[in-house]
PDB file of C-alpha atoms in Angstrom:
ATOM      1  CA  MET A   1     -31.020 -47.011  33.775  1.00  0.00           C
ATOM      2  CA  LEU A   2     -31.609 -45.269  30.475  1.00  0.00           C
ATOM      3  CA  VAL A   3     -34.882 -45.331  28.545  1.00  0.00           C
ATOM      4  CA  ARG A   4     -34.552 -44.410  24.871  1.00  0.00           C
ATOM      5  CA  VAL A   5     -37.585 -43.863  22.659  1.00  0.00           C
ATOM      6  CA  LEU A   6     -37.053 -45.799  19.426  1.00  0.00           C
ATOM      7  CA  THR A   7     -40.456 -45.076  17.903  1.00  0.00           C
ATOM      8  CA  PRO A   8     -42.288 -42.068  19.352  1.00  0.00           C
ATOM      9  CA  PRO A   9     -46.044 -42.043  19.898  1.00  0.00           C
ATOM     10  CA  ALA A  10     -47.955 -41.740  16.625  1.00  0.00           C
ATOM     11  CA  GLU A  11     -50.589 -39.586  18.300  1.00  0.00           C
ATOM     12  CA  GLU A  12     -51.214 -37.631  21.457  1.00  0.00           C
ATOM     13  CA  PRO A  13     -53.791 -38.767  24.027  1.00  0.00           C
ATOM     14  CA  VAL A  14     -55.964 -35.691  23.335  1.00  0.00           C
ATOM     15  CA  THR A  15     -56.749 -33.827  20.137  1.00  0.00           C
ATOM     16  CA  LEU A  16     -56.242 -30.152  19.441  1.00  0.00           C
ATOM     17  CA  ALA A  17     -60.015 -29.815  19.085  1.00  0.00           C
ATOM     18  CA  ALA A  18     -60.464 -31.249  22.584  1.00  0.00           C
ATOM     19  CA  LEU A  19     -57.892 -28.797  23.982  1.00  0.00           C
ATOM     20  CA  ARG A  20     -59.529 -25.848  22.194  1.00  0.00           C
ATOM     21  CA  ALA A  21     -62.926 -26.846  23.652  1.00  0.00           C
ATOM     22  CA  PHE A  22     -61.458 -27.389  27.140  1.00  0.00           C
ATOM     23  CA  ALA A  23     -59.582 -24.065  27.114  1.00  0.00           C
ATOM     24  CA  ARG A  24     -62.430 -22.226  25.346  1.00  0.00           C
ATOM     25  CA  LEU A  25     -60.276 -21.213  22.392  1.00  0.00           C
ATOM     26  CA  ASP A  26     -62.078 -20.493  19.127  1.00  0.00           C
ATOM     27  CA  GLU A  27     -59.183 -19.644  16.831  1.00  0.00           C
ATOM     28  CA  THR A  28     -57.003 -22.216  15.057  1.00  0.00           C
ATOM     29  CA  GLY A  29     -54.118 -19.818  14.444  1.00  0.00           C
ATOM     30  CA  GLU A  30     -52.149 -21.145  17.410  1.00  0.00           C
ATOM     31  CA  ASP A  31     -52.536 -24.838  16.634  1.00  0.00           C
ATOM     32  CA  ALA A  32     -48.782 -25.376  16.227  1.00  0.00           C
ATOM     33  CA  LEU A  33     -48.226 -23.978  19.731  1.00  0.00           C
ATOM     34  CA  LEU A  34     -51.139 -25.996  21.122  1.00  0.00           C
ATOM     35  CA  ALA A  35     -49.724 -29.199  19.608  1.00  0.00           C
ATOM     36  CA  ARG A  36     -46.394 -28.564  21.346  1.00  0.00           C
ATOM     37  CA  LEU A  37     -48.191 -27.829  24.623  1.00  0.00           C
ATOM     38  CA  VAL A  38     -50.188 -31.074  24.394  1.00  0.00           C
ATOM     39  CA  ALA A  39     -46.945 -33.016  23.838  1.00  0.00           C
ATOM     40  CA  ALA A  40     -45.316 -31.211  26.776  1.00  0.00           C
ATOM     41  CA  ALA A  41     -48.356 -31.909  28.956  1.00  0.00           C
ATOM     42  CA  ARG A  42     -48.284 -35.617  28.031  1.00  0.00           C
ATOM     43  CA  MET A  43     -44.586 -35.800  28.863  1.00  0.00           C
ATOM     44  CA  ALA A  44     -45.127 -34.026  32.206  1.00  0.00           C
ATOM     45  CA  ALA A  45     -47.948 -36.441  33.079  1.00  0.00           C
ATOM     46  CA  GLU A  46     -45.798 -39.426  32.078  1.00  0.00           C
ATOM     47  CA  THR A  47     -42.860 -38.176  34.130  1.00  0.00           C
ATOM     48  CA  PHE A  48     -45.044 -37.603  37.195  1.00  0.00           C
ATOM     49  CA  THR A  49     -46.775 -40.999  37.008  1.00  0.00           C
ATOM     50  CA  GLY A  50     -44.162 -43.267  35.411  1.00  0.00           C
ATOM     51  CA  LEU A  51     -46.740 -44.280  32.816  1.00  0.00           C
ATOM     52  CA  ALA A  52     -46.618 -44.323  29.037  1.00  0.00           C
ATOM     53  CA  LEU A  53     -49.976 -42.868  27.998  1.00  0.00           C
ATOM     54  CA  VAL A  54     -49.862 -43.857  24.323  1.00  0.00           C
ATOM     55  CA  THR A  55     -47.949 -46.579  22.517  1.00  0.00           C
ATOM     56  CA  ARG A  56     -44.286 -46.163  21.627  1.00  0.00           C
ATOM     57  CA  THR A  57     -41.293 -48.482  21.271  1.00  0.00           C
ATOM     58  CA  VAL A  58     -38.521 -48.055  23.817  1.00  0.00           C
ATOM     59  CA  ALA A  59     -35.100 -49.477  24.580  1.00  0.00           C
ATOM     60  CA  ILE A  60     -34.174 -49.830  28.234  1.00  0.00           C
ATOM     61  CA  ASP A  61     -30.434 -49.981  28.902  1.00  0.00           C
ATOM     62  CA  ASP A  62     -28.984 -50.967  32.266  1.00  0.00           C
ATOM     63  CA  ALA A  63     -26.106 -52.787  33.906  1.00  0.00           C
ATOM     64  CA  TRP A  64     -26.626 -56.529  34.153  1.00  0.00           C
ATOM     65  CA  PRO A  65     -28.832 -56.956  37.232  1.00  0.00           C
ATOM     66  CA  VAL A  66     -27.054 -58.484  40.229  1.00  0.00           C
ATOM     67  CA  CYS A  67     -30.050 -60.518  41.380  1.00  0.00           C
ATOM     68  CA  SER A  68     -31.213 -61.430  37.840  1.00  0.00           C
ATOM     69  CA  THR A  69     -34.342 -59.273  38.074  1.00  0.00           C
ATOM     70  CA  LEU A  70     -34.941 -55.848  36.653  1.00  0.00           C
ATOM     71  CA  ALA A  71     -37.888 -53.595  37.539  1.00  0.00           C
ATOM     72  CA  LEU A  72     -38.877 -51.942  34.273  1.00  0.00           C
ATOM     73  CA  PRO A  73     -39.251 -48.145  34.539  1.00  0.00           C
ATOM     74  CA  VAL A  74     -42.221 -47.810  32.171  1.00  0.00           C
ATOM     75  CA  TRP A  75     -45.724 -49.217  32.430  1.00  0.00           C
ATOM     76  CA  PRO A  76     -47.759 -50.676  30.850  1.00  0.00           C
ATOM     77  CA  VAL A  77     -45.119 -52.604  28.938  1.00  0.00           C
ATOM     78  CA  ALA A  78     -44.735 -55.647  26.670  1.00  0.00           C
ATOM     79  CA  VAL A  79     -41.160 -56.856  26.165  1.00  0.00           C
ATOM     80  CA  SER A  80     -40.326 -58.137  22.691  1.00  0.00           C
ATOM     81  CA  GLU A  81     -36.554 -58.650  22.910  1.00  0.00           C
ATOM     82  CA  VAL A  82     -33.777 -58.849  25.489  1.00  0.00           C
ATOM     83  CA  ARG A  83     -30.124 -58.491  24.478  1.00  0.00           C
ATOM     84  CA  ASP A  84     -26.933 -58.912  26.472  1.00  0.00           C
ATOM     85  CA  VAL A  85     -24.183 -56.391  25.784  1.00  0.00           C
ATOM     86  CA  THR A  86     -20.460 -57.029  26.268  1.00  0.00           C
ATOM     87  CA  SER A  87     -17.789 -54.525  27.324  1.00  0.00           C
ATOM     88  CA  THR A  88     -16.893 -54.070  23.633  1.00  0.00           C
ATOM     89  CA  GLY A  89     -20.494 -53.078  22.831  1.00  0.00           C
ATOM     90  CA  ALA A  90     -21.365 -56.276  20.979  1.00  0.00           C
ATOM     91  CA  SER A  91     -24.913 -57.400  21.671  1.00  0.00           C
ATOM     92  CA  THR A  92     -26.563 -60.786  21.378  1.00  0.00           C
ATOM     93  CA  PRO A  93     -30.279 -61.517  21.640  1.00  0.00           C
ATOM     94  CA  LEU A  94     -31.271 -63.815  24.483  1.00  0.00           C
ATOM     95  CA  GLY A  95     -33.644 -66.616  23.595  1.00  0.00           C
ATOM     96  CA  PRO A  96     -37.172 -66.479  24.990  1.00  0.00           C
ATOM     97  CA  GLU A  97     -36.322 -69.378  27.307  1.00  0.00           C
ATOM     98  CA  GLN A  98     -33.663 -67.189  28.989  1.00  0.00           C
ATOM     99  CA  TRP A  99     -36.040 -64.502  30.302  1.00  0.00           C
ATOM    100  CA  TRP A 100     -39.635 -63.802  31.230  1.00  0.00           C
ATOM    101  CA  VAL A 101     -41.666 -60.795  32.277  1.00  0.00           C
ATOM    102  CA  ASP A 102     -44.302 -60.433  34.950  1.00  0.00           C
ATOM    103  CA  ALA A 103     -46.250 -57.438  33.660  1.00  0.00           C
ATOM    104  CA  THR A 104     -49.271 -57.982  35.901  1.00  0.00           C
ATOM    105  CA  GLY A 105     -47.943 -55.702  38.633  1.00  0.00           C
ATOM    106  CA  ARG A 106     -46.432 -52.294  38.636  1.00  0.00           C
ATOM    107  CA  PRO A 107     -43.576 -52.160  38.012  1.00  0.00           C
ATOM    108  CA  ALA A 108     -43.311 -54.957  35.493  1.00  0.00           C
ATOM    109  CA  VAL A 109     -40.385 -57.216  36.386  1.00  0.00           C
ATOM    110  CA  LEU A 110     -37.993 -58.855  33.930  1.00  0.00           C
ATOM    111  CA  THR A 111     -36.361 -62.038  35.260  1.00  0.00           C
ATOM    112  CA  LEU A 112     -33.264 -63.491  33.618  1.00  0.00           C
ATOM    113  CA  ASN A 113     -32.245 -67.134  33.926  1.00  0.00           C
ATOM    114  CA  ALA A 114     -28.473 -66.801  33.710  1.00  0.00           C
ATOM    115  CA  ARG A 115     -25.826 -64.251  32.842  1.00  0.00           C
ATOM    116  CA  PRO A 116     -24.077 -65.088  29.565  1.00  0.00           C
ATOM    117  CA  PRO A 117     -20.259 -65.033  29.688  1.00  0.00           C
ATOM    118  CA  GLY A 118     -18.905 -61.540  29.041  1.00  0.00           C
ATOM    119  CA  ALA A 119     -22.238 -59.761  29.470  1.00  0.00           C
ATOM    120  CA  VAL A 120     -21.884 -56.469  31.356  1.00  0.00           C
ATOM    121  CA  SER A 121     -25.186 -54.789  30.513  1.00  0.00           C
ATOM    122  CA  ILE A 122     -28.596 -55.479  29.132  1.00  0.00           C
ATOM    123  CA  GLU A 123     -30.838 -53.911  26.511  1.00  0.00           C
ATOM    124  CA  VAL A 124     -34.587 -54.498  26.624  1.00  0.00           C
ATOM    125  CA  ILE A 125     -36.765 -53.646  23.615  1.00  0.00           C
ATOM    126  CA  ALA A 126     -40.394 -53.116  24.537  1.00  0.00           C
ATOM    127  CA  THR A 127     -43.688 -51.585  23.524  1.00  0.00           C
ATOM    128  CA  ALA A 128     -44.876 -49.222  26.224  1.00  0.00           C
ATOM    129  CA  GLY A 129     -48.237 -47.536  26.599  1.00  0.00           C
ATOM    130  CA  PHE A 130     -51.926 -48.142  27.072  1.00  0.00           C
ATOM    131  CA  GLY A 131     -52.368 -48.388  23.299  1.00  0.00           C
ATOM    132  CA  PRO A 132     -53.800 -45.771  20.927  1.00  0.00           C
ATOM    133  CA  ALA A 133     -55.162 -42.497  22.283  1.00  0.00           C
ATOM    134  CA  SER A 134     -58.623 -44.030  22.575  1.00  0.00           C
ATOM    135  CA  ALA A 135     -57.264 -46.522  25.159  1.00  0.00           C
ATOM    136  CA  THR A 136     -55.794 -43.845  27.441  1.00  0.00           C
ATOM    137  CA  PRO A 137     -57.867 -43.649  30.647  1.00  0.00           C
ATOM    138  CA  GLU A 138     -60.155 -40.609  30.762  1.00  0.00           C
ATOM    139  CA  THR A 139     -58.700 -39.176  33.986  1.00  0.00           C
ATOM    140  CA  LEU A 140     -55.260 -39.143  32.367  1.00  0.00           C
ATOM    141  CA  LYS A 141     -56.662 -37.409  29.282  1.00  0.00           C
ATOM    142  CA  LEU A 142     -58.291 -34.814  31.524  1.00  0.00           C
ATOM    143  CA  ALA A 143     -54.968 -34.269  33.301  1.00  0.00           C
ATOM    144  CA  VAL A 144     -53.234 -33.703  29.939  1.00  0.00           C
ATOM    145  CA  LEU A 145     -55.937 -31.200  28.948  1.00  0.00           C
ATOM    146  CA  SER A 146     -55.603 -29.430  32.303  1.00  0.00           C
ATOM    147  CA  LEU A 147     -51.820 -29.250  31.999  1.00  0.00           C
ATOM    148  CA  ALA A 148     -51.868 -28.065  28.383  1.00  0.00           C
ATOM    149  CA  ALA A 149     -54.400 -25.334  29.230  1.00  0.00           C
ATOM    150  CA  HIS A 150     -52.282 -24.357  32.244  1.00  0.00           C
ATOM    151  CA  PHE A 151     -49.170 -24.155  30.047  1.00  0.00           C
ATOM    152  CA  TYR A 152     -51.088 -22.054  27.499  1.00  0.00           C
ATOM    153  CA  ASP A 153     -52.460 -19.648  30.105  1.00  0.00           C
ATOM    154  CA  ARG A 154     -49.038 -19.171  31.673  1.00  0.00           C
ATOM    155  CA  ARG A 155     -46.839 -19.300  28.574  1.00  0.00           C
ATOM    156  CA  HIS A 156     -45.284 -15.932  29.402  1.00  0.00           C
ATOM    157  CA  ASP A 157     -44.911 -16.530  33.138  1.00  0.00           C
ATOM    158  CA  ASP A 158     -42.136 -18.735  34.486  1.00  0.00           C
ATOM    159  CA  ALA A 159     -42.918 -18.121  38.182  1.00  0.00           C
ATOM    160  CA  ASP A 160     -44.304 -21.635  38.610  1.00  0.00           C
ATOM    161  CA  ALA A 161     -42.108 -23.381  36.040  1.00  0.00           C
ATOM    162  CA  GLY A 162     -41.440 -26.979  36.962  1.00  0.00           C
ATOM    163  CA  THR A 163     -44.513 -27.403  39.158  1.00  0.00           C
ATOM    164  CA  LEU A 164     -47.775 -29.098  38.314  1.00  0.00           C
ATOM    165  CA  PRO A 165     -50.980 -27.186  39.053  1.00  0.00           C
ATOM    166  CA  PRO A 166     -53.063 -28.645  41.920  1.00  0.00           C
ATOM    167  CA  ALA A 167     -55.922 -29.800  39.651  1.00  0.00           C
ATOM    168  CA  ALA A 168     -53.546 -31.831  37.466  1.00  0.00           C
ATOM    169  CA  ARG A 169     -51.751 -33.259  40.523  1.00  0.00           C
ATOM    170  CA  ARG A 170     -55.089 -34.471  41.917  1.00  0.00           C
ATOM    171  CA  LEU A 171     -55.977 -36.159  38.627  1.00  0.00           C
ATOM    172  CA  LEU A 172     -52.557 -37.790  38.297  1.00  0.00           C
ATOM    173  CA  ALA A 173     -52.014 -38.765  41.964  1.00  0.00           C
ATOM    174  CA  PRO A 174     -53.973 -42.068  41.843  1.00  0.00           C
ATOM    175  CA  TRP A 175     -51.835 -43.164  38.897  1.00  0.00           C
ATOM    176  CA  ARG A 176     -48.514 -42.343  40.544  1.00  0.00           C
ATOM    177  CA  ARG A 177     -46.640 -45.365  41.842  1.00  0.00           C
ATOM    178  CA  ALA A 178     -46.007 -45.196  45.568  1.00  0.00           C
ATOM    179  CA  ARG A 179     -42.348 -45.386  46.496  1.00  0.00           C
ATOM    180  CA  LEU A 180     -41.201 -46.601  49.846  1.00  0.00           C
TER     181      LEU A 180
END
């Protein structure tokens, strides 16, 4: 399954001013770096939890599901369009009567009524995310701040590259989907 971002988030879940206050930084000379660190921290939090913290538009591409259901890899999510794709790459939108989404649980599940002739894969267009930055839950914002400050403090040290600091893991753990 491939998730492509069609429209990236218009804003980050935390502001540079919030990061400067959290990390006790007074100068604004490193704002470009801090902005990149906030984006990296958001992406790390999203990867760890499987959540989309702020709104963006995504396309989800996958083989046509064998059992006519597809667990969507992002949450929260609102599906706007489902398209079937043939082996030649031609795609056709499915009518709203041909699919429905149960987004009440996590993961959200797309159910398809029937496989159109020639369809080999599916493309789902959706809006993912809690909404604007103001709608992002506070514990997730705090985790992004913690991660961005961690990345800033250790920007010259790659000894713990690829690992989340314990404080951020504790903040993100309740949001991580359990896998059996």
